[in-house]
Short mmCIF file of C-alpha atoms in Angstrom, two decimals:
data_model
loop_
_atom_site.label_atom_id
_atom_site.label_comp_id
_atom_site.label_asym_id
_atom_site.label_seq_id
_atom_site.Cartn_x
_atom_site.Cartn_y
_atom_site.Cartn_z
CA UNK Q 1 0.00 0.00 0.00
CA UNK Q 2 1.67 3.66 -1.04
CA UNK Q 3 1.63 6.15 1.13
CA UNK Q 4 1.34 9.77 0.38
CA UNK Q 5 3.92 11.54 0.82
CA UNK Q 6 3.13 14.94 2.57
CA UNK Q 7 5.24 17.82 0.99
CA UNK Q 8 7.87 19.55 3.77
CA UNK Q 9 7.11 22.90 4.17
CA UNK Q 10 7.35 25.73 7.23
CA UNK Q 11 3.97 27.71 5.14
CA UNK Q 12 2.21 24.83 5.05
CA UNK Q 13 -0.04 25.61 8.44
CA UNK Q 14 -0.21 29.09 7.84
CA UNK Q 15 -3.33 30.69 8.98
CA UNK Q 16 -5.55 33.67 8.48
CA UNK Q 17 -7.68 35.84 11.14
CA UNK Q 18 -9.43 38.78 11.08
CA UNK Q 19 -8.14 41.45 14.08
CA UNK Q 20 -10.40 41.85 17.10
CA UNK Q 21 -13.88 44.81 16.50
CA UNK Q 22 -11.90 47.33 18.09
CA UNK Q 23 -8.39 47.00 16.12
CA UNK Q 24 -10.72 47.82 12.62
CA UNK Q 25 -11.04 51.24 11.48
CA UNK Q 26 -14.73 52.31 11.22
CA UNK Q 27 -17.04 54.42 9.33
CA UNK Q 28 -14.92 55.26 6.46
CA UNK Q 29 -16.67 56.15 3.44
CA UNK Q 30 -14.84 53.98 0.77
CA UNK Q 31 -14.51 54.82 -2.88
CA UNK Q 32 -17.03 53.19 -4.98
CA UNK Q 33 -15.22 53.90 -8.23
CA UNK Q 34 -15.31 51.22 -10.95
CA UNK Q 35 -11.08 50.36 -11.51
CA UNK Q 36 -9.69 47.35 -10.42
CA UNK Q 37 -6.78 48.94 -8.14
CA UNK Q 38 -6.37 47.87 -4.33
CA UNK Q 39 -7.81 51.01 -3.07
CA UNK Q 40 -5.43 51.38 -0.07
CA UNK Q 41 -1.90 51.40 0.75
CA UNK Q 42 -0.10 51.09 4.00
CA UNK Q 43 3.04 51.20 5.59
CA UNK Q 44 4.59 50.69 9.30
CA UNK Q 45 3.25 54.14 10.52
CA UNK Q 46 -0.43 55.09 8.08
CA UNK Q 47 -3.00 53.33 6.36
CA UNK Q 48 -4.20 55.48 3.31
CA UNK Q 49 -7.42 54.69 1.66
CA UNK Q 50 -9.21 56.26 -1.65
CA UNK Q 51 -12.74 57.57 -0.07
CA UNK Q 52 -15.61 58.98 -1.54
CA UNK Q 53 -15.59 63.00 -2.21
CA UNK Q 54 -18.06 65.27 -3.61
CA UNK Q 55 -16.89 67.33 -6.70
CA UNK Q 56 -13.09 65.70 -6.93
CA UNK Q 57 -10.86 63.29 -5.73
CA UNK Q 58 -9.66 62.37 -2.01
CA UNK Q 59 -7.81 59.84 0.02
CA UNK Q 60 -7.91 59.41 4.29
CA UNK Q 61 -4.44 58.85 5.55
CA UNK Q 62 -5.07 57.77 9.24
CA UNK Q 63 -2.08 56.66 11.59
CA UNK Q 64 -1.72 53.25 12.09
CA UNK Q 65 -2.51 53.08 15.53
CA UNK Q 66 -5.85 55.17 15.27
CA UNK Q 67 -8.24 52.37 15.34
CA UNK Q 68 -11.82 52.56 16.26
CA UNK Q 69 -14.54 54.86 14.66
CA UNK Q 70 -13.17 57.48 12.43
CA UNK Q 71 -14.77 60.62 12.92
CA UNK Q 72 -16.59 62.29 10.26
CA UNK Q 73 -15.08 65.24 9.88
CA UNK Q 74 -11.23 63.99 9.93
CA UNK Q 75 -9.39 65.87 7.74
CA UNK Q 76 -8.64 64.29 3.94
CA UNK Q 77 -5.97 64.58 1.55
CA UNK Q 78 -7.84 66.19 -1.51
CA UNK Q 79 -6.42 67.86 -4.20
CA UNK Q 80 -7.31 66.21 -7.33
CA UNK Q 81 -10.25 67.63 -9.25
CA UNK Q 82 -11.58 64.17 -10.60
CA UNK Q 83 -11.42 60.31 -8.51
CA UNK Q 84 -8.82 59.37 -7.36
CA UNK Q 85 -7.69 55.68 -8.98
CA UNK Q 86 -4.71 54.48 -7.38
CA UNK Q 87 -2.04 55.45 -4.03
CA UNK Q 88 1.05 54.44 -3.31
CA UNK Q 89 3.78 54.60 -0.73
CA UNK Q 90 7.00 55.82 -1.34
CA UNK Q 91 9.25 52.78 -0.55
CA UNK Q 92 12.08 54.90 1.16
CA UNK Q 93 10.01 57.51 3.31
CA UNK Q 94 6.95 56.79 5.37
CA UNK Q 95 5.50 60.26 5.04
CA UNK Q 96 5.59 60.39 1.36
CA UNK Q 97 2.93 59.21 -1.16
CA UNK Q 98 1.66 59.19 -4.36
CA UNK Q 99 -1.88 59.11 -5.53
CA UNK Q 100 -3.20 59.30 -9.24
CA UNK Q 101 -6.15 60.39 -10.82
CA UNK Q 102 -8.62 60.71 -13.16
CA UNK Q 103 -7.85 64.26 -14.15
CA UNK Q 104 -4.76 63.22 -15.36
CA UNK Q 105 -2.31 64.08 -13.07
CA UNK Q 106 -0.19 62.62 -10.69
CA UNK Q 107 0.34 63.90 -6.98
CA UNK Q 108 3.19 63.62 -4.39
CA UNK Q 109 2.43 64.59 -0.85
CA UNK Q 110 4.33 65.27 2.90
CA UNK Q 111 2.07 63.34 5.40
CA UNK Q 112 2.48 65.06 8.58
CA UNK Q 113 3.65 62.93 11.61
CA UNK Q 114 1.07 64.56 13.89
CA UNK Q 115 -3.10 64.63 12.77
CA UNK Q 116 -3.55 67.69 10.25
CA UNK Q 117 -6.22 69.96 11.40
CA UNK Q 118 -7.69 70.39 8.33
CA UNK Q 119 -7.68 68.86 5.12
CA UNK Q 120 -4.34 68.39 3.45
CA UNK Q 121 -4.82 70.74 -0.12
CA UNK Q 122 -1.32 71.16 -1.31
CA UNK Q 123 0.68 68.57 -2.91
CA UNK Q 124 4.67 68.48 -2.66
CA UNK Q 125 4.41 68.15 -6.71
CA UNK Q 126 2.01 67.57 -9.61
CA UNK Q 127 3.19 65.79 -12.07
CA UNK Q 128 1.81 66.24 -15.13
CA UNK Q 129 2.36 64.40 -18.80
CA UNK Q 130 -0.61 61.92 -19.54
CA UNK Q 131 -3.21 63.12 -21.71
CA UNK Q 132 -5.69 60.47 -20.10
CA UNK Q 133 -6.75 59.20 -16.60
CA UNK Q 134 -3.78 58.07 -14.65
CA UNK Q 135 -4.59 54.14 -13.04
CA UNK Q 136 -1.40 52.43 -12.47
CA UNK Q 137 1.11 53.68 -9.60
CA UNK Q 138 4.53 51.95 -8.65
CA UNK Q 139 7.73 53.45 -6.75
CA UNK Q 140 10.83 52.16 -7.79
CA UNK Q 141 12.50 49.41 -5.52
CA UNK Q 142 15.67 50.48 -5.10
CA UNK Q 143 16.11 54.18 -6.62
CA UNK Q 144 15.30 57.04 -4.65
CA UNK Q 145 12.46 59.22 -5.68
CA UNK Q 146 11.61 57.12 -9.21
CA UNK Q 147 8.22 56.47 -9.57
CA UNK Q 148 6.21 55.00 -12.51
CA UNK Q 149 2.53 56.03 -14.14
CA UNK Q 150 0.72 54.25 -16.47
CA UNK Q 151 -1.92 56.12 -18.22
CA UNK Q 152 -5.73 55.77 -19.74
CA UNK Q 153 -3.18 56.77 -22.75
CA UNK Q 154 -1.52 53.60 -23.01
CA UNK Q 155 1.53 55.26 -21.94
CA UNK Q 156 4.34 54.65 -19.07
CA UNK Q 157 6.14 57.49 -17.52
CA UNK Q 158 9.21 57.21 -14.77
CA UNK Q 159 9.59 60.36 -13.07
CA UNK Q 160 11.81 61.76 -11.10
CA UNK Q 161 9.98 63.30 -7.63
CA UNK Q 162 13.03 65.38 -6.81
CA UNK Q 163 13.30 67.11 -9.13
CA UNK Q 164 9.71 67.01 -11.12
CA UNK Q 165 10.93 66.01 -14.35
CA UNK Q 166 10.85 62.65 -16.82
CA UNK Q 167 13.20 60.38 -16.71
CA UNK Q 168 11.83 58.10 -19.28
CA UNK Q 169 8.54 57.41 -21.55
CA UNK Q 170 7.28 54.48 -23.06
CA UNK Q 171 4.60 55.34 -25.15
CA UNK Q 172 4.88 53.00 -28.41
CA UNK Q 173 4.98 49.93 -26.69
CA UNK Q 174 1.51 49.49 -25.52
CA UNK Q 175 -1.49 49.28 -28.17
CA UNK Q 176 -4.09 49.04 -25.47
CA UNK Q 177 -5.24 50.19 -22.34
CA UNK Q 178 -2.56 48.93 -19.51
CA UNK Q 179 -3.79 46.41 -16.49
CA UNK Q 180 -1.11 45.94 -14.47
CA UNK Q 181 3.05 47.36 -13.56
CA UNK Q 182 5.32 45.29 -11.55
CA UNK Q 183 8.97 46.09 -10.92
CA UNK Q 184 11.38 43.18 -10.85
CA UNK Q 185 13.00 43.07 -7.07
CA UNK Q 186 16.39 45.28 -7.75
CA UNK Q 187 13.98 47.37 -10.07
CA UNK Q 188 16.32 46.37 -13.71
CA UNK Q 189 12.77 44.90 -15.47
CA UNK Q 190 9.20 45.87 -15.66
CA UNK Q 191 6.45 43.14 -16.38
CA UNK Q 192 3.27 44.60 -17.90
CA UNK Q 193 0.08 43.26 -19.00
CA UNK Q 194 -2.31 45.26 -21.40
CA UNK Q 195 -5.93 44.68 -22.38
CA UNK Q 196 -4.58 43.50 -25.91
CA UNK Q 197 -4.18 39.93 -24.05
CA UNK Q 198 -0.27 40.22 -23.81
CA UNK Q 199 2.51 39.67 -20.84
CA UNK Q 200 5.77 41.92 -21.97
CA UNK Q 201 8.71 41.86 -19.78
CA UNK Q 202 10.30 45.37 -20.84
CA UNK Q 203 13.81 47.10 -20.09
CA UNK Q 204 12.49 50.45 -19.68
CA UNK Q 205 16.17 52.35 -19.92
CA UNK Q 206 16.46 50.88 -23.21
CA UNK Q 207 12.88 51.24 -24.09
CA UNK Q 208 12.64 47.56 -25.48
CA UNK Q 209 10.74 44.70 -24.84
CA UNK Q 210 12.79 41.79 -23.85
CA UNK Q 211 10.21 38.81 -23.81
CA UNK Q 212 6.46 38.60 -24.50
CA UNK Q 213 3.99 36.31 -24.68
CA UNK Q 214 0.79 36.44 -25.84
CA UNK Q 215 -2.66 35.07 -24.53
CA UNK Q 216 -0.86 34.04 -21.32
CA UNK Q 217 -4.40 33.84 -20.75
CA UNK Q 218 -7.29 33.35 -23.25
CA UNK Q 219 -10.04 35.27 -21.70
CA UNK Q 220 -10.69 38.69 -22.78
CA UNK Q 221 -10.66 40.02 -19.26
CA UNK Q 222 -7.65 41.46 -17.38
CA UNK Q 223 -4.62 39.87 -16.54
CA UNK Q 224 -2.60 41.09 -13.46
CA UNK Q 225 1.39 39.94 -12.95
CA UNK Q 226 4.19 39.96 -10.84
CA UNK Q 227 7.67 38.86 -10.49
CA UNK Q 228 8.85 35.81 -8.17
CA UNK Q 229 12.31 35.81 -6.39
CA UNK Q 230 13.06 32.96 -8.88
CA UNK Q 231 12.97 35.66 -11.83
CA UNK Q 232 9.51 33.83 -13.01
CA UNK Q 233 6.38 35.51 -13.31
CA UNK Q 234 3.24 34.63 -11.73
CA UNK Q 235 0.29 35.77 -13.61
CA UNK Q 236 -3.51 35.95 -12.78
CA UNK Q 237 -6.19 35.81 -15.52
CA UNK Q 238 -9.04 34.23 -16.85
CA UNK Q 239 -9.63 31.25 -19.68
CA UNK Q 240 -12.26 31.47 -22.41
CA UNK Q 241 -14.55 30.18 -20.10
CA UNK Q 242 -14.33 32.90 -17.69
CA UNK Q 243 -12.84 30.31 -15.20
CA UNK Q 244 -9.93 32.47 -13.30
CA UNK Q 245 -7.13 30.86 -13.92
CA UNK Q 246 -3.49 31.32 -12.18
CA UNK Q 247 -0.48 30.93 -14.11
CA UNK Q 248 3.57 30.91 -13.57
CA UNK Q 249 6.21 31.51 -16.10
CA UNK Q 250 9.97 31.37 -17.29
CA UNK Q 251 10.62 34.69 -19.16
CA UNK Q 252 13.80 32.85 -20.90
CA UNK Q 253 10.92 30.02 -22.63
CA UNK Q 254 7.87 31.64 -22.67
CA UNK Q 255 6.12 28.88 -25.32
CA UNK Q 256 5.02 26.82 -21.97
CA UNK Q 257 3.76 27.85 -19.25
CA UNK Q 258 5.86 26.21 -15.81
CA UNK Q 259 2.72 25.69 -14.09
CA UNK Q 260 -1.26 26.77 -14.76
CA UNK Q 261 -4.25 26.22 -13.11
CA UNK Q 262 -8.07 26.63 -13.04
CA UNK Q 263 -9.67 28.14 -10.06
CA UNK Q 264 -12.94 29.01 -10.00
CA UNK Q 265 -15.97 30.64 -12.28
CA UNK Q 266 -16.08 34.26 -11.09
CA UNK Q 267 -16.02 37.58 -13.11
CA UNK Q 268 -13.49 39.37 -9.80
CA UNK Q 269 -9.98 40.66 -11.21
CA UNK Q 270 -7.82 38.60 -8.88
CA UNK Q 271 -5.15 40.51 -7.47
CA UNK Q 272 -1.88 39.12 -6.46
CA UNK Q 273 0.13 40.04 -3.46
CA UNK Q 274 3.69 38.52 -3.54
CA UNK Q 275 5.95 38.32 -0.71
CA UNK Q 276 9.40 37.25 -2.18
CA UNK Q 277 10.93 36.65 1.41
CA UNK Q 278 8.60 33.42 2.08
CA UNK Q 279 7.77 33.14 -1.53
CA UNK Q 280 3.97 32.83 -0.94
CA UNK Q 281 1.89 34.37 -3.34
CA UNK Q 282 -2.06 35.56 -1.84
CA UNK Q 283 -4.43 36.23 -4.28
CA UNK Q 284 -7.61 38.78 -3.47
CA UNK Q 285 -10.68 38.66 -6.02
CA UNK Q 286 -12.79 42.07 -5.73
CA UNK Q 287 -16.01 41.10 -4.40
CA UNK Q 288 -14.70 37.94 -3.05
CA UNK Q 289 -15.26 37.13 0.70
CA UNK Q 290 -11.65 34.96 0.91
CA UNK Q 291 -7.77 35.29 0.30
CA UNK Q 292 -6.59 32.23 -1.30
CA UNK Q 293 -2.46 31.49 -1.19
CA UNK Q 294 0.13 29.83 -2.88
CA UNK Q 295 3.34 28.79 -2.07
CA UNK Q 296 5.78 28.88 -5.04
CA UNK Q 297 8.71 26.89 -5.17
CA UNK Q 298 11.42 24.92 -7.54
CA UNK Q 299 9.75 21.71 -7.30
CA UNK Q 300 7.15 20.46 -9.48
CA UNK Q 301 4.35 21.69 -9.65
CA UNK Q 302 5.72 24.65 -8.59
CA UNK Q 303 2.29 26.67 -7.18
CA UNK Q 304 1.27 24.78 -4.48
CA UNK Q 305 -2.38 25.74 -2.60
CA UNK Q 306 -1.55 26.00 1.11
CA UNK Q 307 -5.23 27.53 1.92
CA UNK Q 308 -8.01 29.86 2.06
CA UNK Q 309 -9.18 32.44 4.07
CA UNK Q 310 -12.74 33.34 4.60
CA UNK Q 311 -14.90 35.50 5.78
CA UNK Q 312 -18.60 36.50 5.09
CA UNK Q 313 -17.89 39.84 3.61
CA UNK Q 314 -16.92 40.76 0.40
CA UNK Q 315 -13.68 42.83 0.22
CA UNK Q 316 -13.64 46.10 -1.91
CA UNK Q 317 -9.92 46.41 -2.44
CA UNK Q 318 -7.26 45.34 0.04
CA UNK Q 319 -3.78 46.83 1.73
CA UNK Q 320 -0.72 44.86 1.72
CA UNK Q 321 1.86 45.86 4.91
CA UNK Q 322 5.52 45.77 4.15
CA UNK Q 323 7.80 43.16 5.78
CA UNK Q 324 9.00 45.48 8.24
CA UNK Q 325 5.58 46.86 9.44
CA UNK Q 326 4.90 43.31 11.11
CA UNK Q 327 4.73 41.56 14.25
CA UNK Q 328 7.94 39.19 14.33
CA UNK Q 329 7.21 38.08 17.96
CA UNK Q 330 3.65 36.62 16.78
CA UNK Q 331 5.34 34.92 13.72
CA UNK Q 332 3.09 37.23 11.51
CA UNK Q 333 4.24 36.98 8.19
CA UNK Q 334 1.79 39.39 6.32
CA UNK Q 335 -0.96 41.56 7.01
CA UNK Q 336 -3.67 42.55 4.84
CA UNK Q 337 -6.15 45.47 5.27
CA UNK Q 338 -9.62 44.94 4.07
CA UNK Q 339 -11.65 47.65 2.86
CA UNK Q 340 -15.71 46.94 3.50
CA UNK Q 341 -18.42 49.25 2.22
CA UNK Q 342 -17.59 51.22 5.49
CA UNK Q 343 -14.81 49.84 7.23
CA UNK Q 344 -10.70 48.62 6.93
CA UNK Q 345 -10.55 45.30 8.52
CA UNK Q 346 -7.00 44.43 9.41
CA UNK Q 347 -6.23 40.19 8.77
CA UNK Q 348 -2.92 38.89 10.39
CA UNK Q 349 -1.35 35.74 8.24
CA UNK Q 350 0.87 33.95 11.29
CA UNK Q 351 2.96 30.50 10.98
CA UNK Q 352 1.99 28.81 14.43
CA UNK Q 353 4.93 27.99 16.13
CA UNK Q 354 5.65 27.08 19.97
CA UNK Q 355 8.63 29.23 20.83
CA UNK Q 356 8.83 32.97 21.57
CA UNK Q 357 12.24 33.19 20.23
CA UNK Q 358 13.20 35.33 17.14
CA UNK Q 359 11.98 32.90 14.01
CA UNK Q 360 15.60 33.19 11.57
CA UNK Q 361 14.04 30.60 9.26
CA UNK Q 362 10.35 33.09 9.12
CA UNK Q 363 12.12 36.42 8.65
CA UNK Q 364 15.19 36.72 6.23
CA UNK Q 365 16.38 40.11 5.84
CA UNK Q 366 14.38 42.30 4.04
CA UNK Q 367 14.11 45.13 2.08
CA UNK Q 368 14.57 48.49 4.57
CA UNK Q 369 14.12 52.06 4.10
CA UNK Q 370 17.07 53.18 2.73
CA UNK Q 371 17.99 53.52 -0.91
CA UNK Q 372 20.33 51.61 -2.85
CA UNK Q 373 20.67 54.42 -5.45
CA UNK Q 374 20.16 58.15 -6.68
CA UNK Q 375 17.82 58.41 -9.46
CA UNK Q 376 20.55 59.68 -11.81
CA UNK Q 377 22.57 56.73 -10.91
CA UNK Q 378 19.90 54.36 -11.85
CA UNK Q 379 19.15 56.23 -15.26
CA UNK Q 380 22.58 55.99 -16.08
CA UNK Q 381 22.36 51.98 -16.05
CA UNK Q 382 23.23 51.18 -12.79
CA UNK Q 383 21.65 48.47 -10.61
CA UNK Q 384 21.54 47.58 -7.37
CA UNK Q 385 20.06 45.12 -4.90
CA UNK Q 386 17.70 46.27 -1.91
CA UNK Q 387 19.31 47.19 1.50
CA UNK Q 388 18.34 45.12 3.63
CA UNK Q 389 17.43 45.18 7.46
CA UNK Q 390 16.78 42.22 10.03
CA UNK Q 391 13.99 42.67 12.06
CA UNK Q 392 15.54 40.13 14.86
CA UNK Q 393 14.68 42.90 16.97
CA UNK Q 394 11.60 44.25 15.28
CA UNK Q 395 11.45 47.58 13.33
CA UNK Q 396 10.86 51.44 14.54
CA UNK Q 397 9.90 53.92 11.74
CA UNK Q 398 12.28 56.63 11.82
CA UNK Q 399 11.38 59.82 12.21
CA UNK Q 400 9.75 62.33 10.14
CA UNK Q 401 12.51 63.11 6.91
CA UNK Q 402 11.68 66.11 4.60
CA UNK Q 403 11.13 65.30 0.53
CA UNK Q 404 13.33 68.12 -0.70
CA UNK Q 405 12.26 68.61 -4.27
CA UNK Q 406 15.55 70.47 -5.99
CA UNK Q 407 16.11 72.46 -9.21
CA UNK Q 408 14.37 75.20 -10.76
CA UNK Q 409 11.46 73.59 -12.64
CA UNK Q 410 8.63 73.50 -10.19
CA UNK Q 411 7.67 77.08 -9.49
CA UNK Q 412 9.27 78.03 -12.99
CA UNK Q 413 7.36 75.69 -15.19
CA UNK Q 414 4.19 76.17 -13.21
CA UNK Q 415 3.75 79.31 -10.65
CA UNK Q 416 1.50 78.29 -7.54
CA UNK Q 417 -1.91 79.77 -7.77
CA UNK Q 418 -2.18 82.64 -4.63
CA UNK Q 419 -0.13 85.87 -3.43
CA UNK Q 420 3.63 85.52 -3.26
CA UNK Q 421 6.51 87.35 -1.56
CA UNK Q 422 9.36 88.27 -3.93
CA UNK Q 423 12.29 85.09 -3.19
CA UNK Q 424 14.10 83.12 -4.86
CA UNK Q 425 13.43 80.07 -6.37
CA UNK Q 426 15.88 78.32 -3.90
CA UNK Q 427 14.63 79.44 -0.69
CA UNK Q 428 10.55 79.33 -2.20
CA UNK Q 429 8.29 77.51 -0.38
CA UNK Q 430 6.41 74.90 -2.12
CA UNK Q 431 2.75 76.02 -1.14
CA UNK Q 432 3.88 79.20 -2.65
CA UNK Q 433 3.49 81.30 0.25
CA UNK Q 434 5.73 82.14 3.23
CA UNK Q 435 4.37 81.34 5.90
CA UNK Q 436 3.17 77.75 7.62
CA UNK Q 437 -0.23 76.31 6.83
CA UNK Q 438 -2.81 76.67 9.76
CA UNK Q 439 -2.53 74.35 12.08
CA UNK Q 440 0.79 73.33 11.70
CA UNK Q 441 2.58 73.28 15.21
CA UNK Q 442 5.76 75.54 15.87
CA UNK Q 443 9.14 73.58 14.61
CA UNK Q 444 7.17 71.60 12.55
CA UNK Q 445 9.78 72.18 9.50
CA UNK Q 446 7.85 73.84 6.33
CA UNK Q 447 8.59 72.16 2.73
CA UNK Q 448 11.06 73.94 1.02
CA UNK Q 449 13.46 73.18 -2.25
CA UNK Q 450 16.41 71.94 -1.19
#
């Protein structure tokens, strides 16, 4: 009689549960805008999510530790004059993000340490150079201040936010409308998928694209990807059929696939969250009521299901907390924040183990906040690995750092709207007027170019 042999694996009992009432974060008036982006973004210190706004765009950026009912008349970040689509954190400062928008333009903002008193109006820096709604954010990993938008006009820009400028545009690669961005871990590679049914794996410095495939999945609707630590690319899709279907692939042979599967009949976009440090993939269908994940490996066949998580509501979009924003004394080893119609649920993935000792095998060292390059440096051709941290004895946020937007072309290309004192470009604060915004404490430094 055979028996089955039970694959060896430390994921293999990992399990999901939702935080306690009074750890969610209630009566927040989600966005009910029709775009298949996560809705919310968070970080070790703030959890940012798109909201509803009359006339415009807005996003609530609440501290992480604010739990409880949100009051109605906390202040917002709004600035954009249409929805806003998609927000990001900047990878190597907590108190910078980006958000992008419908009008067409992308915004960079300072997020105060302590609670604004009123709502936050004044970006660090528009950037502006779509013609078309703006859907698709995505910092660099490893580069200071480069961050990527992917337009309603089939078009890629990679700015740079300290100075304002482009680095680089890829506008004739893309016939259609763009799903999904993903950097490649040391930020060399981008993989894209596009609503003309094709996976391209593009070097964006050259402006060429070094692999594609198309039909990575048959079904008309979209496809999301990202890359694995291996260098593959898992991809999320649907078949013909409208089954969802998963999919993982070699970007050196892209004629077969190294592993796909058939899921389930359901019309949600999945959306994959990849952490390369355990090399479990978690996949989140809008409208779905569960988080299904995979553990990807080298040995055959290569995605295996470890399990489900489920709940009775469906999620609207879903935040995905760094590696070093979690709990390494419960062996948590991610963290997802659930937006409901009216609430952000937090839901803590732990590996159940006996010991209270620091886990080695559970936490590599991963990606910190520090740079591993200038943006000029990067441009130039030069790549470089994360910097990593270990969080043997967990991680503190540091403190508040300035984004110090240099050179000339900020106020000269576009003059802030409002009185302003005769200075000089160099000592010219960015809100265009000299003096603090109300209700900004005393020492609390004001945003100036560099």
């Amino acid at each position: 009689m055979s028996r089955r042999v039970v694959r060896q694996s430390k994921f293999r009992h990992v399990f999901g549960q939702a935080a306690k009432a009074d750890q969610a974060y209630e009566d927040i008036r989600v966005s009910k805008v029709t775009w298949d982006s996560s809705f919310c973004a968070v970080n070790p210190k703030f959890l940012a999510i798109i909201v509803e706004a009359g006339g415009g765009g807005a996003f609530i950026v609440l501290p992480l530790a604010k739990t409880g009912r949100v009051d109605k008349n906390y202040p917002l970040v709004t600035g954009h004059t249409a929805p806003v689509l998609d927000i990001d954190w900047c990878p190597h400062n907590d108190n910078v993000i980006a958000s992008a928008s419908d009008d067409t333009t992308i915004m960079v903002w300072q997020i105060p340490d302590y609670t604004p008193m009123r709502n936050i109006t004044e970006p660090i820096l528009t950037l502006e150079g779509h013609s078309k709604r703006v859907g698709i954010l995505s910092w660099h990993p490893t580069a200071r201040n480069v961050l990527l938008s992917a337009g309603g006009d089939n078009v890629i820009i990679i700015w740079n936010v300290g100075t304002g400028e482009v680095l680089l545009s890829l506008d004739d690669i893309h016939p259609d409308v763009i799903h999904s961005v993903c950097w490649n871990s040391n930020g060399r590679l981008l993989a894209t998928t596009c609503k003309d049914k094709t996976l391209r794996i593009i070097d964006p410095r050259k402006g060429q694209v070094v692999a594609e495939r198309f039909a990575a999945h048959e079904g008309m609707r979209p496809m999301r990807a990202v890359f694995t630590r291996q260098g593959h690319i898992f991809t999320t899709g649907f078949t013909r059929m409208s089954q969802r279907e998963l999919g993982l692939w070699d970007p050196n042979n892209f004629e077969e696939p190294v592993a796909l599967q058939e899921m389930d009949t359901s019309n949600g976009v999945l959306l994959p969250f990849y952490d390369p440090d355990s090399s479990i993939v978690y996949l989140c269908g809008k409208g779905d009521s569960s988080i299904r994940y995979f553990e990807i490996t080298e040995e055959p066949p290569f995605v295996h299901y470890l399990n489900t998580f489920s709940s009775k509501e469906p999620q609207r979009g879903m935040g995905f907390m760094p590696k070093r924003g979690l709990d390494v004394s419960k062996c948590e080893i991610a963290r997802f924040y659930k937006l409901h119609e009216r609430k952000c649920e937090p839901i803590i993935m732990t590996v159940p183990r006996k010991s209270d000792l620091f886990q080695d095998d559970l936490y590599p060292d991963t990606p910190g906040p520090e740079p591993a390059l200038e943006a000029d440096e990067w441009l130039s051709g030069q790549d470089a690995e994360p910097v990593l941290i270990s969080l043997r004895d967990g991680y503190m946020p540091p403190k508040h750092r300035e984004l110090r937007v240099t050179k000339r072309n900020i106020l000269d290309v576009r003059p802030p709207p409002g009185p302003r004192r005769s200075q000089s470009a160099s000592d010219a604060p960015l809100s265009g007027r000299g003096r603090l915004p109300r209700g900004t404490p005393a020492g609390e430094p004001t945003r100036e170019l560099a």
